[in-house]
Every structure is written in structure tokens, then in C-alpha cells.
mmCIF file of C-alpha atoms in Angstrom:
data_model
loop_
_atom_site.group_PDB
_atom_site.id
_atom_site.type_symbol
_atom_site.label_atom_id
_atom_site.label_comp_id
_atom_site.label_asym_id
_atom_site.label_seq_id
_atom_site.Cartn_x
_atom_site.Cartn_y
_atom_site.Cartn_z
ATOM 1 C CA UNK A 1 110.481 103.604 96.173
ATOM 2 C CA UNK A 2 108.346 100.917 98.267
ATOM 3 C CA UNK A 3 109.334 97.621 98.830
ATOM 4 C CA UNK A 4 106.189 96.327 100.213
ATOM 5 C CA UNK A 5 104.304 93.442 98.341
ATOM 6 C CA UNK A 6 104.641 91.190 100.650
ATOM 7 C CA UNK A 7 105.538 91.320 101.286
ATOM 8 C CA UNK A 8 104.958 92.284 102.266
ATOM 9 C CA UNK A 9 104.270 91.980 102.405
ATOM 10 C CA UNK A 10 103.774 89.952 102.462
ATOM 11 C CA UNK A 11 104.595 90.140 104.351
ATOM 12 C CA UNK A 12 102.154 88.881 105.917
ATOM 13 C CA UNK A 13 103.907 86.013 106.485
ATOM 14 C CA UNK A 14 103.733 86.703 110.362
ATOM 15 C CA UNK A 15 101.409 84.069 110.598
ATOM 16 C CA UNK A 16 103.819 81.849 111.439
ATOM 17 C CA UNK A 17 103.658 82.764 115.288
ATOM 18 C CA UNK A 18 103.217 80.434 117.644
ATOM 19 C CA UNK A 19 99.182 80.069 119.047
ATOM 20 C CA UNK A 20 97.262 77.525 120.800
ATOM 21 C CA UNK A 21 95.918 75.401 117.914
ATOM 22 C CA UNK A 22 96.438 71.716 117.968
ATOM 23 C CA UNK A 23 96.622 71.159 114.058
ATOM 24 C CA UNK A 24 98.025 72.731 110.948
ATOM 25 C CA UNK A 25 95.266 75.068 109.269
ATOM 26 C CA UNK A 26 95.248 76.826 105.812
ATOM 27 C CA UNK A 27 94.239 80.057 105.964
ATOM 28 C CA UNK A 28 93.602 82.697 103.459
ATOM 29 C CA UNK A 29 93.834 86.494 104.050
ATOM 30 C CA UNK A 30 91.325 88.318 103.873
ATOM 31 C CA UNK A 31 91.724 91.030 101.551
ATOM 32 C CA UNK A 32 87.712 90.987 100.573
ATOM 33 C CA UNK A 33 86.507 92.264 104.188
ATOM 34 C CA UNK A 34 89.597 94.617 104.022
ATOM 35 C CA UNK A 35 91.154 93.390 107.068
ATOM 36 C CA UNK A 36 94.734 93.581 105.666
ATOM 37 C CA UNK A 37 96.895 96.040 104.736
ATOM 38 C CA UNK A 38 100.308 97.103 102.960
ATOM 39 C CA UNK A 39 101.868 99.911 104.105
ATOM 40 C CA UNK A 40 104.911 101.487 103.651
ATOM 41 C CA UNK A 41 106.780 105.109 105.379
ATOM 42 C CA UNK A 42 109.768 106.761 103.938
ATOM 43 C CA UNK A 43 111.665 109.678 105.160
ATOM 44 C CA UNK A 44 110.867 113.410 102.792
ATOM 45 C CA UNK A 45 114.380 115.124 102.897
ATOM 46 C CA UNK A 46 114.851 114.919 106.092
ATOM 47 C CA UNK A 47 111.502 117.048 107.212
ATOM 48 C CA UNK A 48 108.750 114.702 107.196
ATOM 49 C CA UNK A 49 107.709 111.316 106.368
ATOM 50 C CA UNK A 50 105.820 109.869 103.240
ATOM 51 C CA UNK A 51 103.160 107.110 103.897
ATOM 52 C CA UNK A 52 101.601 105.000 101.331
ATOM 53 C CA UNK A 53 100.050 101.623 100.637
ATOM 54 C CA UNK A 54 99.078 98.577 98.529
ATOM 55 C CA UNK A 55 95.205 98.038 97.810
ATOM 56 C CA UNK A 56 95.527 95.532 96.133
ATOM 57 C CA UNK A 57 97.118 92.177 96.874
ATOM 58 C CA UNK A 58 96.583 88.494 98.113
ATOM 59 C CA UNK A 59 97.985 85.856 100.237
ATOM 60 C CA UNK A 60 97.602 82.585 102.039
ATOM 61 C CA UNK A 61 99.422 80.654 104.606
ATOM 62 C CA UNK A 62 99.476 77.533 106.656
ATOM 63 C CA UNK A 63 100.266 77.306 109.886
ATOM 64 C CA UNK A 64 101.533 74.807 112.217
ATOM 65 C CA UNK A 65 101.948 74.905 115.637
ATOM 66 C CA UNK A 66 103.441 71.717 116.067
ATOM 67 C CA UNK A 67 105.519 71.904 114.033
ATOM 68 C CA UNK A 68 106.450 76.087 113.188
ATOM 69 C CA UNK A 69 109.145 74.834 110.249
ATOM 70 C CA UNK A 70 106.441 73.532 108.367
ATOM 71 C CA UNK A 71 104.531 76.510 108.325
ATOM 72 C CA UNK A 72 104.601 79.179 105.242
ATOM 73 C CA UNK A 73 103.253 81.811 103.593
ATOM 74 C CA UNK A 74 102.904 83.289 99.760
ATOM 75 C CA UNK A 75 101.947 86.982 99.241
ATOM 76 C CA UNK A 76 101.102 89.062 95.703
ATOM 77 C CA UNK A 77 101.107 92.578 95.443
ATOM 78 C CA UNK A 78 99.301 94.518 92.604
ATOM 79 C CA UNK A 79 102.260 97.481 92.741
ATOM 80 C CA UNK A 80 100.070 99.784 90.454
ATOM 81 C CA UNK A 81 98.084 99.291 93.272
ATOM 82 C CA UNK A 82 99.928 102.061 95.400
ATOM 83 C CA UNK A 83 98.103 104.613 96.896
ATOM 84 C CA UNK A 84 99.911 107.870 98.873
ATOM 85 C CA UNK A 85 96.682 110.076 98.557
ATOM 86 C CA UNK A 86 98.593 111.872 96.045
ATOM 87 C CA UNK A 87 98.132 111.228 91.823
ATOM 88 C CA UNK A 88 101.027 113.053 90.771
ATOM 89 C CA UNK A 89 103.718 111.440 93.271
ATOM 90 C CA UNK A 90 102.053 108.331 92.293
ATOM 91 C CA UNK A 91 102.802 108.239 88.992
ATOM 92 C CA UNK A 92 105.969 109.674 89.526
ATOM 93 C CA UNK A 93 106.705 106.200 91.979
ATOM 94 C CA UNK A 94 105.549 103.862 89.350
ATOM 95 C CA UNK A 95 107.545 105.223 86.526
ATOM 96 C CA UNK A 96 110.599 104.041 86.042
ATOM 97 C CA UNK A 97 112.406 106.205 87.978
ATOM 98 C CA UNK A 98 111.311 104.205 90.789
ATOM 99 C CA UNK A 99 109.635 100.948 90.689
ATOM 100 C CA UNK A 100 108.609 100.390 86.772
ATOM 101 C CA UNK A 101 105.598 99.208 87.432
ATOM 102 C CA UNK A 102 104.583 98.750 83.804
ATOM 103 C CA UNK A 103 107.222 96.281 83.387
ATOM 104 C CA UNK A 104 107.420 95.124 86.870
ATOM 105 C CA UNK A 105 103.479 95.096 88.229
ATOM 106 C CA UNK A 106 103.824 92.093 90.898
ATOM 107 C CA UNK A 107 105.699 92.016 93.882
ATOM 108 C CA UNK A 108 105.452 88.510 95.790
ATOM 109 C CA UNK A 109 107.165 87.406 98.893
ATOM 110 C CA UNK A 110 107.869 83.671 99.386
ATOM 111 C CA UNK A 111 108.569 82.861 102.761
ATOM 112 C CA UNK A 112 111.557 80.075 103.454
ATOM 113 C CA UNK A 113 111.621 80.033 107.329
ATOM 114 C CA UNK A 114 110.232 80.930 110.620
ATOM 115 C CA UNK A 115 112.564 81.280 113.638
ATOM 116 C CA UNK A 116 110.098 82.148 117.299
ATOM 117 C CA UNK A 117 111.736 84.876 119.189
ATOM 118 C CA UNK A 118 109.479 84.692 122.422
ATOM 119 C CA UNK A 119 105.940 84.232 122.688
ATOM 120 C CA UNK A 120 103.515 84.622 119.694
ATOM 121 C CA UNK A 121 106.225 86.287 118.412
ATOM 122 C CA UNK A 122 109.507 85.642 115.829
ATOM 123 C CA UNK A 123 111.304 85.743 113.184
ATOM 124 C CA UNK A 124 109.598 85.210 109.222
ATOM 125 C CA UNK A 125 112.444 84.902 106.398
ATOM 126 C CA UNK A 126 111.500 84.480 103.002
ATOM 127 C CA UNK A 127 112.086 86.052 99.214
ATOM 128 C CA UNK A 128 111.173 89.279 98.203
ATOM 129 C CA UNK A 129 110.730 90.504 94.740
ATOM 130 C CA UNK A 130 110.243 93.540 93.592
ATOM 131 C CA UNK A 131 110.923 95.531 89.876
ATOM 132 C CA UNK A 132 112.063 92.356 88.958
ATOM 133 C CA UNK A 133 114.900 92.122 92.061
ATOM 134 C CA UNK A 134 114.776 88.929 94.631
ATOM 135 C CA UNK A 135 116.070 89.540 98.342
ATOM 136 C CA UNK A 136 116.222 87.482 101.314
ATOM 137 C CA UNK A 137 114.671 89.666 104.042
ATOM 138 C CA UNK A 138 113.858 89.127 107.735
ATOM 139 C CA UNK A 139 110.370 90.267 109.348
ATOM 140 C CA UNK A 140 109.948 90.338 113.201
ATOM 141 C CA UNK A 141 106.284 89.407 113.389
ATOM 142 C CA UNK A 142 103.710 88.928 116.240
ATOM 143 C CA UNK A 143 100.404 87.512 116.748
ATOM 144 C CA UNK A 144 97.311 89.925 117.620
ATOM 145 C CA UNK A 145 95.060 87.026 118.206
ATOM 146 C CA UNK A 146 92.821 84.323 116.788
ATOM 147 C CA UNK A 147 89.565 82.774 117.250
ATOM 148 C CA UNK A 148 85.941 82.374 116.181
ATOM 149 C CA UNK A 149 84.677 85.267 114.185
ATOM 150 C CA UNK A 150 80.650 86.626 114.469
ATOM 151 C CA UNK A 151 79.920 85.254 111.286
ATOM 152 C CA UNK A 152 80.739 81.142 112.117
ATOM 153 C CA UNK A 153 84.690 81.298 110.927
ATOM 154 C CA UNK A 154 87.574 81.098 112.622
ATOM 155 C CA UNK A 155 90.432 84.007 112.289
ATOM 156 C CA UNK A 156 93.732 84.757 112.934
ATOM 157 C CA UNK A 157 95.631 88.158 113.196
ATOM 158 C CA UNK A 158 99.246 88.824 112.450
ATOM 159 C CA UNK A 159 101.345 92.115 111.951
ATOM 160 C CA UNK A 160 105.345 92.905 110.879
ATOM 161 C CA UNK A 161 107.289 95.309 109.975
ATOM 162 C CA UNK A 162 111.118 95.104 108.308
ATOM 163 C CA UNK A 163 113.498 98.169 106.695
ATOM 164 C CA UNK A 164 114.102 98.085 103.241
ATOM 165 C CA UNK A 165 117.037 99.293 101.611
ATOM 166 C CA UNK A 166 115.778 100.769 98.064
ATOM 167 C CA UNK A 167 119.146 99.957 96.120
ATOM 168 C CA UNK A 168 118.726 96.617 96.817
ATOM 169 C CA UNK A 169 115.834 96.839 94.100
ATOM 170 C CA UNK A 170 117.453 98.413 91.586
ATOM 171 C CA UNK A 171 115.937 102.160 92.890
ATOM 172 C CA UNK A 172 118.574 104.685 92.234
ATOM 173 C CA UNK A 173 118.328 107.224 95.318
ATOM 174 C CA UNK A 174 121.803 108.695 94.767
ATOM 175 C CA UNK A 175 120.248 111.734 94.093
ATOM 176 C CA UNK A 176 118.267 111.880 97.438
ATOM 177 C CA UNK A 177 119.630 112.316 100.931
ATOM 178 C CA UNK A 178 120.508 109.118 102.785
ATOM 179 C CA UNK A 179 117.576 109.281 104.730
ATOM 180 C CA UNK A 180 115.207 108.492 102.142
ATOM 181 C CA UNK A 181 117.403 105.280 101.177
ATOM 182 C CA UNK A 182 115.569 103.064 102.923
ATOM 183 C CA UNK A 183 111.909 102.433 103.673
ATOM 184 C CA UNK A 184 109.870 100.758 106.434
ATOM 185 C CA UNK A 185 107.659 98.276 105.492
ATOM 186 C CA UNK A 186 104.682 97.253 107.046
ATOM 187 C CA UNK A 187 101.871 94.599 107.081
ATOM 188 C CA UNK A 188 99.090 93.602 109.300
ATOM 189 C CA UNK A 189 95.860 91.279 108.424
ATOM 190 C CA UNK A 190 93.308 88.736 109.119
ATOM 191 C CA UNK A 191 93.077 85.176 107.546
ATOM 192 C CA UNK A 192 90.381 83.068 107.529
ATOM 193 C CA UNK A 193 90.754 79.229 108.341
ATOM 194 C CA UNK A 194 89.551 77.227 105.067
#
């Protein structure tokens, strides 16, 4: 039941936001220092909520602020990756009565456009995948800030969140109440200028 990967993120495609550089820049996210993360919350019958997330995944994207239609941004989600702190559900979410990860393992997003909204802050659009499914989905993102880091590189921080409707993906929740038939997705991370 998580439509995350990059979505997700990929979501993580927020870096598209407009900030004060004066050229494009490449940047890679930085999954190594653990300054990103996939997340996801979906309702439990009503009562409570369910969080999870993604530890493993990659990404990259290039931003321009001259020119924010140029910009873009690729994410790839490991989904046997997922993590809710609890073995048996997670199992139970990877089989294929949910997301299939043994045939489906990647999720990607592939982002197609970037509309701003207000400052350091818009609109990413792009392709998500996920158990083999493609869907156009729409991420309000916003910048969290950029400069030099301690360590003599230069950084920039991004974070989004979108709702994902599970039957969209081919995740039968007919048997669940409606309020677990949709999930929010959410990313926030750290790339590092190459």
C-alpha cells in the first residue's frame, strides 16, 4: 500500500524551486550521509495512522533558475526497502496483496514539469511507477535552503508531499474502509552540487 519511490519520491523532485543561483547545477541526493528520506502515512481503520518508509533509494536533479522548465529530476526506490518497524506487516505489504515487490522491486518517478506557485515554492509533475503502474502525479514542493556545507560542498534542501490513491496502482483496498484508500506521500532531502 505505499506509493512512495519517488517518488517519491521521488519525489524529491522539489528541487525544482526557485533559489538564488545564477547557473544550472547537477546535483545528486544524498542518500550516503542519510539526509533524505521516503516516507509514507496511511490511515488504520479509521483509529490511527500507519507510518513507514523507503531506506533505500537514489536520485539526482538539475536545477535551473533561469530557466525552471529546464530543470528535472529522476528518483529510484528499492520497494523491498520498506520499513514500518514492523516484520510481519512488512511482508504482508510486499506480497502481492499489496505492492508485489518480488515482481515489482523499483519504483521511479520521472519528473516532466515544474510550475512555481510563490516563492521557493511550486508545483513538480512528473511519472510515477509503481507495481508496474505509471501515473502522472502533482507534488507541491518547497525549498528549505541551500548553501555551502562544513565539509567544502555546496547543498541544497527540498521537501513535498502529494496523496496517493492506492487503486491507481493496481492495490485492491475494496476490502478496507475508504479511509485507508489513499496514502500521503512524503519526501524531504539534501543534494550535493557535482
Amino acid at each position: 500500500m505505499l506509493k512512495k519511490t519517488a517518488i517519491a519520491t521521488a519525489l524529491a523532485a522539489t528541487a525544482l524551486v526557485g533559489v538564488g543561483q545564477v547557473h544550472a547545477d547537477d546535483y545528486v541526493v544524498d542518500t550516503e550521509g542519510q539526509h533524505a528520506f521516503i516516507q509514507f502515512k496511511i490511515n488504520h481503520l479509521g483509529y490511527s495512522y500507519i507510518l513507514g518508509n523507503f531506506e533505500e533509494f537514489s536520485g539526482q536533479f538539475h536545477y535551473d533558475p533561469e530557466d525552471l522548465e529546464a530543470s528535472s529530476v529522476e528518483m529510484e526506490v528499492n520497494v523491498n526497502s520498506l520499513n514500518t518497524n514492523h516484520a510481519e506487516r512488512d511482508r504482508h505489504f510486499l506480497s502481492d496483496d499489496f505492492l508485489s515487490a518480488g515482481d515489482h522491486p523499483t519504483a521511479t518517478f520521472v519528473s516532466t514539469g515544474f510550475e512555481p506557485t510563490g516563492d521557493n515554492e511550486g508545483t513538480l509533475t512528473g511519472d510515477f511507477t509503481l507495481k508496474g503502474e505509471t501515473r502522472e502525479i502533482e507534488m507541491p514542493v518547497s525549498l528549505m535552503g541551500e548553501g555551502e556545507d562544513p565539509w567544502g560542498g555546496y547543498r541544497a534542501g527540498f521537501e513535498g508531499s502529494t496523496m496517493l490513491t492506492l487503486a491507481d496502482y493496481g492495490i485492491d483496498m475494496s476490502d478496507f474502509p475508504e479511509v485507508m484508500h489513499e496514502l500521503e506521500l512524503y519526501i524531504t532531502f539534501e543534494g550535493v552540487r557535482q
